Each structure stands twice: as C-alpha cells, then as structure tokens.
Coordinates of N, CA and C and ligand atoms in Angstrom, one line a residue:
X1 N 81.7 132.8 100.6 CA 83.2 133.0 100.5 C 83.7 132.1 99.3
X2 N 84.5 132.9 98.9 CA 85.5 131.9 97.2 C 86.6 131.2 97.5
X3 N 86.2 129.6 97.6 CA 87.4 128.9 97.7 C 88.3 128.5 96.3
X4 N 89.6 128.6 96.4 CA 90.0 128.4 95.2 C 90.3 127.1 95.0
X5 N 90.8 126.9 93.8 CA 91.2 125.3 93.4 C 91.9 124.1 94.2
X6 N 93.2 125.4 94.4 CA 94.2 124.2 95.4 C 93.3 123.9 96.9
X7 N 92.7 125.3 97.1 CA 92.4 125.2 98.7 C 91.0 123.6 98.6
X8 N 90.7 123.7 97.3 CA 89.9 122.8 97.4 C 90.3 121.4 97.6
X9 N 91.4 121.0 96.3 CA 92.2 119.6 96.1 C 92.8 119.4 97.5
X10 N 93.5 120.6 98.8 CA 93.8 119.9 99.9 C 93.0 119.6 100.9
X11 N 91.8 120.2 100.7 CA 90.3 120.1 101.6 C 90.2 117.6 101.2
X12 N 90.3 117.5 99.9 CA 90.1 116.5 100.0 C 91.0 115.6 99.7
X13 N 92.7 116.1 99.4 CA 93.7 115.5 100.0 C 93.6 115.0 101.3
X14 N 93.3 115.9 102.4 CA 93.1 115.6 103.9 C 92.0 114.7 103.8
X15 N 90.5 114.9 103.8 CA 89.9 113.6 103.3 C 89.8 112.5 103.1
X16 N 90.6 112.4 102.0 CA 90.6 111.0 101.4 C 92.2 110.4 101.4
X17 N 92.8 111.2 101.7 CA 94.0 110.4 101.3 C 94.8 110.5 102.7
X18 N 94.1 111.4 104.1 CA 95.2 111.7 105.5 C 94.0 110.5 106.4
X19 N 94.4 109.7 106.8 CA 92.9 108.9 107.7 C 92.5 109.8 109.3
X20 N 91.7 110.2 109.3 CA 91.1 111.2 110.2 C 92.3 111.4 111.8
X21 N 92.6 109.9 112.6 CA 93.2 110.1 113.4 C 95.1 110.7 113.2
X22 N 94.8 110.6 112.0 CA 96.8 111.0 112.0 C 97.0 112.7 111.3
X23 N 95.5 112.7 110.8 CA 95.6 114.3 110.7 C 96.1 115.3 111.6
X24 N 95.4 114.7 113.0 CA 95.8 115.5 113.9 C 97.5 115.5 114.2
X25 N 97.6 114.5 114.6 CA 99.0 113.8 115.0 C 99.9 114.3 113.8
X26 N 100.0 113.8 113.2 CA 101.0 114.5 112.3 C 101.3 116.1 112.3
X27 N 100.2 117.2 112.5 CA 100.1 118.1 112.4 C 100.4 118.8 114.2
X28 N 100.9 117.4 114.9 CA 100.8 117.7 116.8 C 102.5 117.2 116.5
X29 N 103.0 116.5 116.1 CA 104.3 116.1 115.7 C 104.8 117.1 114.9
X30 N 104.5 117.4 114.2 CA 105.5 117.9 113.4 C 106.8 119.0 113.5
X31 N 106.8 119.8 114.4 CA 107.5 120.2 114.9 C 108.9 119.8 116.0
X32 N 108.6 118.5 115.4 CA 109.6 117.5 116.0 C 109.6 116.4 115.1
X33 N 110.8 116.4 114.0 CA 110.6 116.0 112.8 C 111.1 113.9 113.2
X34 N 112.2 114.1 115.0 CA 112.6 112.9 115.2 C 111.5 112.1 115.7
X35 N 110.1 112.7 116.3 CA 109.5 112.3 117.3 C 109.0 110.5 116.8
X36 N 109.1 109.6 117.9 CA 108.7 108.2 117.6 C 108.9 107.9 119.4
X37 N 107.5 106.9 119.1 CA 107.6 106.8 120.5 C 108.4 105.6 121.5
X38 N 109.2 105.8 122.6 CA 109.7 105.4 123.1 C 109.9 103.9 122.8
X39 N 108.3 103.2 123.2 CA 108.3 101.7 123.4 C 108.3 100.9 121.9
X40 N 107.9 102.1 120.9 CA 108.3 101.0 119.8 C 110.2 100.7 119.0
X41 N 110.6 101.3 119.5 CA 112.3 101.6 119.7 C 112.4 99.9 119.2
X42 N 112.5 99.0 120.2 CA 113.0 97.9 120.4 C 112.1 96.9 119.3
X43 N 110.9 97.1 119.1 CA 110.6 96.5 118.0 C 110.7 97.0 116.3
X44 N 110.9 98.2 116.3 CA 111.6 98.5 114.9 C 113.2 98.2 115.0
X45 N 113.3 97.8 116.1 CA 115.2 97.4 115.5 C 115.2 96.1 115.2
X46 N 114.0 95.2 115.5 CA 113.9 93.9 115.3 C 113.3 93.6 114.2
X47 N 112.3 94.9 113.6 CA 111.6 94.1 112.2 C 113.3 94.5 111.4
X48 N 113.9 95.6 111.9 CA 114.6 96.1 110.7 C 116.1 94.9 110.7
X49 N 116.5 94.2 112.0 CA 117.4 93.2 111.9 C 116.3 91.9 111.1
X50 N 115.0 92.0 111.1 CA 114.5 90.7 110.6 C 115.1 90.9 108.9
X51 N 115.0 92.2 108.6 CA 115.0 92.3 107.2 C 116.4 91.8 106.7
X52 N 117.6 91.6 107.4 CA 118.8 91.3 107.1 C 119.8 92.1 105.7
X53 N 119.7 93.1 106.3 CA 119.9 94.1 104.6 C 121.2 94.1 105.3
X54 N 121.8 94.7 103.7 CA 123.6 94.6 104.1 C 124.1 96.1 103.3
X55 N 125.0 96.5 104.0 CA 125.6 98.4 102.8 C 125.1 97.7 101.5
X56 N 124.6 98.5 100.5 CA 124.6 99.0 99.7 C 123.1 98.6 99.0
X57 N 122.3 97.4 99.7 CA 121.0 97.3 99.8 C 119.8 98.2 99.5
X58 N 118.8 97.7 99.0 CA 117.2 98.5 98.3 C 116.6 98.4 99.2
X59 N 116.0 99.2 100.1 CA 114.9 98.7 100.7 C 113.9 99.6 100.6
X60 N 112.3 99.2 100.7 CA 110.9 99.0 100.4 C 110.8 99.8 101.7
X61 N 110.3 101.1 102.2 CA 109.5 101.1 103.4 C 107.9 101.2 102.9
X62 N 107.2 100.6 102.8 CA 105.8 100.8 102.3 C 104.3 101.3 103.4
X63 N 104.0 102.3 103.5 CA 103.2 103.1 104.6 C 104.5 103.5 105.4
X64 N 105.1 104.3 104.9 CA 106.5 104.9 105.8 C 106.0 105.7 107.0
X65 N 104.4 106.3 107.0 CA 103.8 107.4 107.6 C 105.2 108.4 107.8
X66 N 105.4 109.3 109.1 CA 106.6 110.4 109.0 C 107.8 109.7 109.2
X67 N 108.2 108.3 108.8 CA 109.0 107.5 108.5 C 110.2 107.2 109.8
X68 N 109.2 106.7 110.6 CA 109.9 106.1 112.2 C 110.8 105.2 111.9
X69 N 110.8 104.3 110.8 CA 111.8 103.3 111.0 C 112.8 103.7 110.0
X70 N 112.7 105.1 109.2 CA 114.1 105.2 108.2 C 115.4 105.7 109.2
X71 N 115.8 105.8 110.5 CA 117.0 105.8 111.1 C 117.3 104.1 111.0
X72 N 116.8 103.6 111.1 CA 117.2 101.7 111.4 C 117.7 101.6 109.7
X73 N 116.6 102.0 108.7 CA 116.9 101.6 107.4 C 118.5 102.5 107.1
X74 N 118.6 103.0 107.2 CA 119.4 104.3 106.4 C 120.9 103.9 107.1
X75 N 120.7 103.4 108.5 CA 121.8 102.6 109.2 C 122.3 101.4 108.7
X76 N 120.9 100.5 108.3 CA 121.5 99.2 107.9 C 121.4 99.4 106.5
X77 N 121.5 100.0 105.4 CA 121.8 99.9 104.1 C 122.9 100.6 103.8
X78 N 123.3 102.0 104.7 CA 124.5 102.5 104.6 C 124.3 103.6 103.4
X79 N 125.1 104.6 103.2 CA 126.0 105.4 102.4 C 125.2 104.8 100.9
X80 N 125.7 104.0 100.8 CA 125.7 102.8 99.3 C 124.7 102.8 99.3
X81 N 123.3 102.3 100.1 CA 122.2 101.9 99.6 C 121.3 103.0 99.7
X82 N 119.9 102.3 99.8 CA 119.1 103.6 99.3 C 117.7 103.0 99.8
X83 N 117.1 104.0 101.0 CA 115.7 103.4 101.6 C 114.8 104.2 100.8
X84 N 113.5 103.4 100.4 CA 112.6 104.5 99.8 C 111.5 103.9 100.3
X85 N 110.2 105.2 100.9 CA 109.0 105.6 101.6 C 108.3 105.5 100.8
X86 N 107.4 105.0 100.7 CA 106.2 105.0 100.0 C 105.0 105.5 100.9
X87 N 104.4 106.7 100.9 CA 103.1 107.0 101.9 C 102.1 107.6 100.7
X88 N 100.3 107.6 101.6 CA 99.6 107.5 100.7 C 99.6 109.5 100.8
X89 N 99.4 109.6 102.2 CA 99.3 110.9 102.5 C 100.4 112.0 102.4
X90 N 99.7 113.1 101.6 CA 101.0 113.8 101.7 C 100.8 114.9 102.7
X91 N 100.4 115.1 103.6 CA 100.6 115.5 104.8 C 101.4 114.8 106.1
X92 N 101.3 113.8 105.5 CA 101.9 112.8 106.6 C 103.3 112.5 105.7
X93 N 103.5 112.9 104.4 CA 104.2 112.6 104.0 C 105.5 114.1 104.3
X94 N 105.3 115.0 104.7 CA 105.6 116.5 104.8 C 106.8 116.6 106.2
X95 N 106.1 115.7 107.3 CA 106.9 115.2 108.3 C 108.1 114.3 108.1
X96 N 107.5 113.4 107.2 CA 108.8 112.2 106.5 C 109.8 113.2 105.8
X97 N 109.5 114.4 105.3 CA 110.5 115.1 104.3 C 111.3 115.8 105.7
X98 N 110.7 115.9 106.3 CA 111.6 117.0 107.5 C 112.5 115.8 108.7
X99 N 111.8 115.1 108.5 CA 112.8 114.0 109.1 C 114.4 113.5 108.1
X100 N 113.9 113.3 107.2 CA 115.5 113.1 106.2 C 115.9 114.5 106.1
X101 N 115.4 115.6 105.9 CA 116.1 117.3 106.3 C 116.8 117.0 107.2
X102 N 116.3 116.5 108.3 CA 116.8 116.6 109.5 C 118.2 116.2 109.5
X103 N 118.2 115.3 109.1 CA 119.0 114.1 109.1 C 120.3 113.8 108.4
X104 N 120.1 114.8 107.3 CA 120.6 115.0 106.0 C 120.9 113.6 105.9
X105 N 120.0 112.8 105.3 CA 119.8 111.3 104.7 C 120.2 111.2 103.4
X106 N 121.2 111.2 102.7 CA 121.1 111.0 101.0 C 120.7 110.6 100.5
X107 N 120.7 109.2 100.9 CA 120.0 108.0 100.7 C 118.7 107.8 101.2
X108 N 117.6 108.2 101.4 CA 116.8 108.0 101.9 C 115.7 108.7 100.9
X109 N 114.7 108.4 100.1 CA 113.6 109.1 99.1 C 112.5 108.9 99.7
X110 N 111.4 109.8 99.6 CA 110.0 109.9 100.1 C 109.3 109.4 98.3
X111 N 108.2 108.6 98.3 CA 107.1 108.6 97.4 C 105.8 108.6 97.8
X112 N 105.2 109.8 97.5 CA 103.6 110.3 98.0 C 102.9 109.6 97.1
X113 N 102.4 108.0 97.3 CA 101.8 107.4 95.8 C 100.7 106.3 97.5
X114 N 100.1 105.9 96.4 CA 99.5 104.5 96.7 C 99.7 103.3 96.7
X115 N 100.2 102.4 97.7 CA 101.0 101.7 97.4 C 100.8 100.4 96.8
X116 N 99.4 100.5 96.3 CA 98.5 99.2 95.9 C 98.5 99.7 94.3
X117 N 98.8 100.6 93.8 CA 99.2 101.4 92.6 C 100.7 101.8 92.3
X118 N 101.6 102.5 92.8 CA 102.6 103.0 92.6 C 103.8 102.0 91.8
X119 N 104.1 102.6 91.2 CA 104.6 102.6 90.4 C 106.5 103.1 90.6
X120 N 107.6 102.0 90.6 CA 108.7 102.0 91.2 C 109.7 101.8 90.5
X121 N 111.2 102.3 90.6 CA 112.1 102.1 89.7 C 113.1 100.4 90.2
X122 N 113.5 100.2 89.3 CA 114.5 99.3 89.7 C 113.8 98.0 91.1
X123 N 115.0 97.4 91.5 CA 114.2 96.2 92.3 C 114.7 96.4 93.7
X124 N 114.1 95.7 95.0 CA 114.4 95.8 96.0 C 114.8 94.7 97.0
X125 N 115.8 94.5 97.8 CA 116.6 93.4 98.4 C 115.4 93.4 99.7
X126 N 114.8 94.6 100.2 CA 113.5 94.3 101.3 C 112.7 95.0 101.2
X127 N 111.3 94.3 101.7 CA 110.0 95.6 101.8 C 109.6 95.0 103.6
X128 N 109.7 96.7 104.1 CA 109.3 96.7 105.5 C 108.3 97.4 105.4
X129 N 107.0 96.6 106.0 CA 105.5 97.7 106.4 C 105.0 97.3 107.4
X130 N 105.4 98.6 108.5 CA 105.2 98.7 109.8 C 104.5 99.3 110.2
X131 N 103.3 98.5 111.0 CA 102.0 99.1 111.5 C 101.1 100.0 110.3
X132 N 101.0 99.4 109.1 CA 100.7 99.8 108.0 C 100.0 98.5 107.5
X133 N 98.0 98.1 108.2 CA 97.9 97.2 107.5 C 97.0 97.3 106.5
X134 N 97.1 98.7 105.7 CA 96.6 99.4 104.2 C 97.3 98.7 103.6
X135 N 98.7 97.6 103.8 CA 99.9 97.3 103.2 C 99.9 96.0 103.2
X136 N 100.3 95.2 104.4 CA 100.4 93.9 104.8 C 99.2 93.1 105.0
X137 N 98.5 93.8 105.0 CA 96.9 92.6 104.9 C 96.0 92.9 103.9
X138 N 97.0 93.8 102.5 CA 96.0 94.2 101.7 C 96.8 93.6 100.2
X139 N 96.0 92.2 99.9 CA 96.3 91.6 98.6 C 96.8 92.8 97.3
X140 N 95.4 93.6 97.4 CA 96.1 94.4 96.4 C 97.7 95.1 96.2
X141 N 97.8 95.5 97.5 CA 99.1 96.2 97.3 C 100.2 95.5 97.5
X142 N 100.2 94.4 98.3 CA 101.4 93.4 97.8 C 101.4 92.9 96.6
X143 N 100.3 92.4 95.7 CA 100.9 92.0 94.3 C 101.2 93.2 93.5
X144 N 100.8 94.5 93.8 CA 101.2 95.7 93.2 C 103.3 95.1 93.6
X145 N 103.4 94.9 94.8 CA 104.9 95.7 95.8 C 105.7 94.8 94.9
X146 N 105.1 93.1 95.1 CA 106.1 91.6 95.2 C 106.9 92.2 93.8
X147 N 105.9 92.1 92.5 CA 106.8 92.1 91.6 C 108.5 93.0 91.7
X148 N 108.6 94.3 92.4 CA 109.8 95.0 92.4 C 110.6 94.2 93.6
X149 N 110.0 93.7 94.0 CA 111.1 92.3 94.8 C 112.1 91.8 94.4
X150 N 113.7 91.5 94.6 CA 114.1 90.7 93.9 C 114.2 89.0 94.7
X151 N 114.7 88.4 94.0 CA 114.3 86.7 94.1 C 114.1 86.3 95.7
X152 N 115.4 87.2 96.7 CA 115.9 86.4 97.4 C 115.5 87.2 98.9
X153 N 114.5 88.5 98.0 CA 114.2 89.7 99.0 C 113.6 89.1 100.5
X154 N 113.9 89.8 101.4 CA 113.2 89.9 102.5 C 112.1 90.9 103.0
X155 N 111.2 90.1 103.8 CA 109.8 90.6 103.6 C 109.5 91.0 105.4
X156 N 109.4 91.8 106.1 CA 108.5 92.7 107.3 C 107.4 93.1 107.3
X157 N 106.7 92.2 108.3 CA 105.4 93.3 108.2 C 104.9 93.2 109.9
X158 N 105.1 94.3 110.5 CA 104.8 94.3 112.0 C 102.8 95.6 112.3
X159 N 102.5 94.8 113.6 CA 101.1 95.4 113.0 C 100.3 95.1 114.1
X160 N 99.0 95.2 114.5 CA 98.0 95.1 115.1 C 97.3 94.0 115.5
X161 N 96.6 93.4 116.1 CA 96.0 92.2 115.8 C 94.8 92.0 116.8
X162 N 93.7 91.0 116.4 CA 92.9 90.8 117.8 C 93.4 89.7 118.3
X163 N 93.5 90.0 119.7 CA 93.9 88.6 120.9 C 92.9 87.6 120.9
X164 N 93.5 86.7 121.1 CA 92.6 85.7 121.6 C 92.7 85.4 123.3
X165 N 93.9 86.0 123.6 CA 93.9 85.8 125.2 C 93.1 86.5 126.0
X166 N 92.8 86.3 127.0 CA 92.3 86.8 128.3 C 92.6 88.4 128.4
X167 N 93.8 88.3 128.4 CA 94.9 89.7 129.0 C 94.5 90.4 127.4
X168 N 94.4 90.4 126.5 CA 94.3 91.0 125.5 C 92.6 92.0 125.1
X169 N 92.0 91.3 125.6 CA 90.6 91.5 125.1 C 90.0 92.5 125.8
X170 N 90.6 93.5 126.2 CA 90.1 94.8 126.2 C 90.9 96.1 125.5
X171 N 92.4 95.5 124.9 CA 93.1 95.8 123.2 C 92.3 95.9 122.7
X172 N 91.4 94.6 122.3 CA 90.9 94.6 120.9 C 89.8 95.4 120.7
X173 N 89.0 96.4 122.3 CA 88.1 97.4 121.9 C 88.9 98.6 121.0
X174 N 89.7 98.6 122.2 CA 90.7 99.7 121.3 C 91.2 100.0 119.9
X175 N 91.5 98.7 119.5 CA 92.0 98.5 117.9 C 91.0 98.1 117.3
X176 N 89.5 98.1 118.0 CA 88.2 98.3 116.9 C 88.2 100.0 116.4
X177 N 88.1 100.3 117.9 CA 88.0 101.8 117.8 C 89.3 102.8 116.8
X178 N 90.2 102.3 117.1 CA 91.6 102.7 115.9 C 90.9 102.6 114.6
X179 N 90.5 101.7 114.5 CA 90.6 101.0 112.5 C 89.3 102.0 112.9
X180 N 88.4 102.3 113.2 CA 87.1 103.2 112.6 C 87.8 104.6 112.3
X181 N 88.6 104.9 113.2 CA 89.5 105.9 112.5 C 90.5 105.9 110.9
X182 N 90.3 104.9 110.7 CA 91.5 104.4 109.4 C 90.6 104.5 108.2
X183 N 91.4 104.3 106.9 CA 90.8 104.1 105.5 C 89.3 103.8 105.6
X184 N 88.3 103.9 104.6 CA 87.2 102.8 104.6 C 87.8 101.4 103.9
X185 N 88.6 102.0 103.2 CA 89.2 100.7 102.7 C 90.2 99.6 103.3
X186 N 90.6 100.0 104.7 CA 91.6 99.4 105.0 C 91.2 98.2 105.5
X187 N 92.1 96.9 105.5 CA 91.9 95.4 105.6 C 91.1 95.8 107.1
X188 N 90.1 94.5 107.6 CA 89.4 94.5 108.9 C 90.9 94.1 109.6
X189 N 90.5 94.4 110.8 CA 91.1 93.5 111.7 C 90.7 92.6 112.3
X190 N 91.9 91.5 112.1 CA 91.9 90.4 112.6 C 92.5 89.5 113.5
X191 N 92.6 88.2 113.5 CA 93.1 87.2 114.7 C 94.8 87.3 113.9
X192 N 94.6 87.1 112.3 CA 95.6 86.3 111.6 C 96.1 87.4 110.3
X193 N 96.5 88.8 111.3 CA 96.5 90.2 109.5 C 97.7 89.7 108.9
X194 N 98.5 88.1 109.1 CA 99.7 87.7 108.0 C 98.8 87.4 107.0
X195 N 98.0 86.3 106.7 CA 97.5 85.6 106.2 C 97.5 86.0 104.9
X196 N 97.6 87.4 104.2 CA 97.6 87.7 102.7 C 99.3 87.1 102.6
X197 N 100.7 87.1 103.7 CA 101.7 87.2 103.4 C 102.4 85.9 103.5
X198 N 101.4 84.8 103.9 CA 101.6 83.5 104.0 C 101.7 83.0 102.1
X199 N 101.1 82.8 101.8 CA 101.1 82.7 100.3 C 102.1 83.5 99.6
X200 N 102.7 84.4 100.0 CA 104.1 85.0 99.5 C 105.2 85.0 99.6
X201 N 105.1 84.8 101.0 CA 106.7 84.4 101.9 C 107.0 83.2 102.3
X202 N 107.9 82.2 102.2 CA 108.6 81.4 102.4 C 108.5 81.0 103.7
X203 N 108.0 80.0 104.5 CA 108.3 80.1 105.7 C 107.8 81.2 106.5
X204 N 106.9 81.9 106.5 CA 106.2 83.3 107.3 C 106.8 82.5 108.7
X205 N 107.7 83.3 109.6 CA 107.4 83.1 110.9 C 106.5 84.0 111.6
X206 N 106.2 83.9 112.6 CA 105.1 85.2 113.2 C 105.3 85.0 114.3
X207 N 105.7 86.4 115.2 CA 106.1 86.4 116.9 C 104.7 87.4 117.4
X208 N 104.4 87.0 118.5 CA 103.3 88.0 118.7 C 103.5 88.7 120.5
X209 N 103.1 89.9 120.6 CA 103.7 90.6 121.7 C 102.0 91.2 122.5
X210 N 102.6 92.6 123.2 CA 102.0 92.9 123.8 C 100.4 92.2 124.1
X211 N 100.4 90.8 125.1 CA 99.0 90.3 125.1 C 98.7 89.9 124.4
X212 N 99.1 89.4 123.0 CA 98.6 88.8 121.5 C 98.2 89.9 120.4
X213 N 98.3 91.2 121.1 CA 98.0 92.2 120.0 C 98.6 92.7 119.4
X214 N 99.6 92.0 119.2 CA 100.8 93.0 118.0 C 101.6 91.9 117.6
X215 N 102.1 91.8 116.2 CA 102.7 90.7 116.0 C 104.2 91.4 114.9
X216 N 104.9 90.3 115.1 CA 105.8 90.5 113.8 C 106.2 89.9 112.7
X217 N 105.9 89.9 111.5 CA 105.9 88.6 110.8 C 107.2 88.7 109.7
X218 N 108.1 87.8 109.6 CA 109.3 88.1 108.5 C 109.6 86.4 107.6
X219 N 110.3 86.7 106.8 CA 111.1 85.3 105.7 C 110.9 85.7 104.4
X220 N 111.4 85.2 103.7 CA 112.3 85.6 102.5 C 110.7 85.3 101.4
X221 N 110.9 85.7 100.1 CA 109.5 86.0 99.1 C 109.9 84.5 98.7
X222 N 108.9 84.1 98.3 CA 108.8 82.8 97.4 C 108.2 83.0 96.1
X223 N 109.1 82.2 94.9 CA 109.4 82.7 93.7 C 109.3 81.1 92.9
X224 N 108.0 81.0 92.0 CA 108.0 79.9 91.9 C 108.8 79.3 90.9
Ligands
SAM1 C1 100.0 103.7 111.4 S1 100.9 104.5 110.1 C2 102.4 103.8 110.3 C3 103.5 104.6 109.7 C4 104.9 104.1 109.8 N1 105.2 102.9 109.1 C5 105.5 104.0 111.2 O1 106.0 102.9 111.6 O2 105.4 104.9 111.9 C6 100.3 103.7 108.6 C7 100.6 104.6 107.4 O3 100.3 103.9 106.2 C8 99.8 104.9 105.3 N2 99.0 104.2 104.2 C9 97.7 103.7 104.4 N3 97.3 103.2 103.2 C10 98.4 103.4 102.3 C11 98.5 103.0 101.0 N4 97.6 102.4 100.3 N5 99.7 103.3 100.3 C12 100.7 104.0 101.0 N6 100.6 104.3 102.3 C13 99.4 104.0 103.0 C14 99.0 105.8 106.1 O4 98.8 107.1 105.5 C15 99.9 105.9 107.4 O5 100.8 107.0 107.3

C-alpha cells in the first residue's frame, strides 16, 4: 500500500512529538473542548493566583497540553493582556485550538514549538508550567523560556513528585509507571523536580499535596 508524505510526517508527528499516553486522551477528550478534571480545579486557581498577574499582563503557559489552565489565565490578564501556549504536540495542540474556539478567547494564542527551542515575541510578566516536567525540571528549556522573562516576572511550576512518606509510596509506582509513558527525554522523576528552578527563582517556595506527590512551586525570577 502507498503511503504519502503528509500521511507519513503525522505517523511520526504522533511518535515523537504526542507522548504515547496523551495520544489516546486527547483524541478520548476532544470532543469536549472544556474537559479538565474536577480535582485539579482548586490547584490551577492557586498556581494561577501564585502568578499574581494583573489586566493587561503577558503570560507564559509553557506545556499548555489542551490548555486546562487558559480559563484562570485569560481571567486574570483580562481583555488587555494576552496568554500564550506553548505545546510540543500538535495533536494535543488541536484540542487547545478548540478550547479558545470555544471560548472565543482573543487573547489567548496557541504555539506548536518546543519549548527548550522556541522561539518568542516580546517579554513576559509570568511563565506557568503545569504538570509539564518536559518544562520545569528541564534546564534546557528554562534557559531557552527565562531570557523572555521580564525582571520582575513571576514563575509556576506545579507537578509530580516521589514521596518520601509512608502514605505516598504506592504514588510513586504509579508515577514510575506515568513517566515510562512520557518523552524519552523527559527529566526523571524525583524527590526534589524544583531543583533546576531553585537557581532561577528568588526565594522558590514549594507546597507539597496529595501524600508528598504533587507539589507547587512559585517566586519571582532572579536577575543578577
Ligand atoms: C501532562 S501535560 C500537562 C498539560 C497542561 N499544562 C495541563 O495542565 O493540562 C504536559 C504537556 O507538556 C507537553 N510538552 C512536553 N514536552 C514539551 C516541550 N519540550 N515543549 C512544549 N511542550 C511540551 C506535552 O506534550 C503535554 O501536552
């Protein structure tokens, strides 16, 4: 049978650029462009109040996936400002476009790039990367992100983690078993996935939830 070109480039778009478990899911979602699940509600209102953005604000979503936290962004920057997605996948990025359809967001832009690469206009008052640790525990793509920071920007990064508690440590099979589904390249998981954002941020505070396996980390960039 004759495959043609494109049928080919999305054979390894899916591949290399959708990580095996969200192929599905994105393609089980999509027909529900609002869908986000219930329990993380309460902690995307808190990375997105950690960010402290005000009307007419830039903000960074970096690993937006079908961009669960652009209703919090698009709210707290307002009319005036302007949220922009950065995802690697553009299948995953397909759902993020039908969500601002949805929504009719004006302010809100999708970028299908890499975010340890990509390449950005103008500067940004915050970068939020949520449950995205392709992003927040990966040196590369924060010294790619920091420079479009501006001085005083605020920094999010909410995510995974292994417990060290008792109550936790049957999570961490689980979130072994997650990351074998993810990038080959994506940061391991660990005790401490701030630790690239300590050296960047001023003050990193870090809250940690469910059992020790999920943490929140926010404070402003440091600029020497
Ligand atoms: C677990 S999802 C989280 C998505 C979203 N932030 C949310 O809260 O629902 C992580 C996302 O990061 C994206 N991603 C992974 N590596 C990336 C990279 N290098 N550049 C941009 N996006 C990336 C993945 O494709 C995936 O959609």
């Amino acid at each position: 049978m004759k495959v043609d070109e494109s049928q080919r480039v999305k054979q390894r778009d899916n591949r290399e650029l959708t990580p095996p478990y969200a192929r599905y899911l994105v393609h089980l979602i999509r027909p529900f462009p609002d869908f986000d699940p219930f329990f993380i509600k309460p902690l995307r209102q808190k990375a997105v109040q950690m960010l402290q953005l005000k009307p007419g604000d830039r903000v960074l979503d970096a690993g937006c996936g079908p961009g669960g936290s652009f209703p919090y962004l698009a709210d707290a920057v307002g009319p005036s400002g302007e949220v922009v997605g950065v995802e690697i996948s553009p299948e995953t990025a397909i759902n993020a476009r039908r969500r601002i359809e949805k929504n009719g967001w004006r302010n809100v832009r999708m970028i299908v790039a890499d975010a340890r690469a990509v390449k950005l206009e103008g500067n940004f008052d915050g970068l939020l990367t949520f449950a995205a640790a392709d992003i927040y525990a990966s040196p590369q793509a924060l010294n790619n992100l920091f420079p479009y920071l501006k001085s005083d920007a605020r920094v999010v990064a909410f995510g995974a983690k292994l417990s060290q508690r008792r109550s936790g440590k049957a999570f961490n099979l689980l979130f072994r078993l997650l990351w074998k589904l993810s990038f080959p390249s994506t940061p391991a998981l660990s005790h401490k996935p701030w630790v690239p954002l300590e050296s960047r941020v001023d003050g990193l505070k870090v809250e940690e939830y469910f059992f020790g396996c999920m943490f929140l980390a926010w404070g402003s960039i440091k600029r020497e």
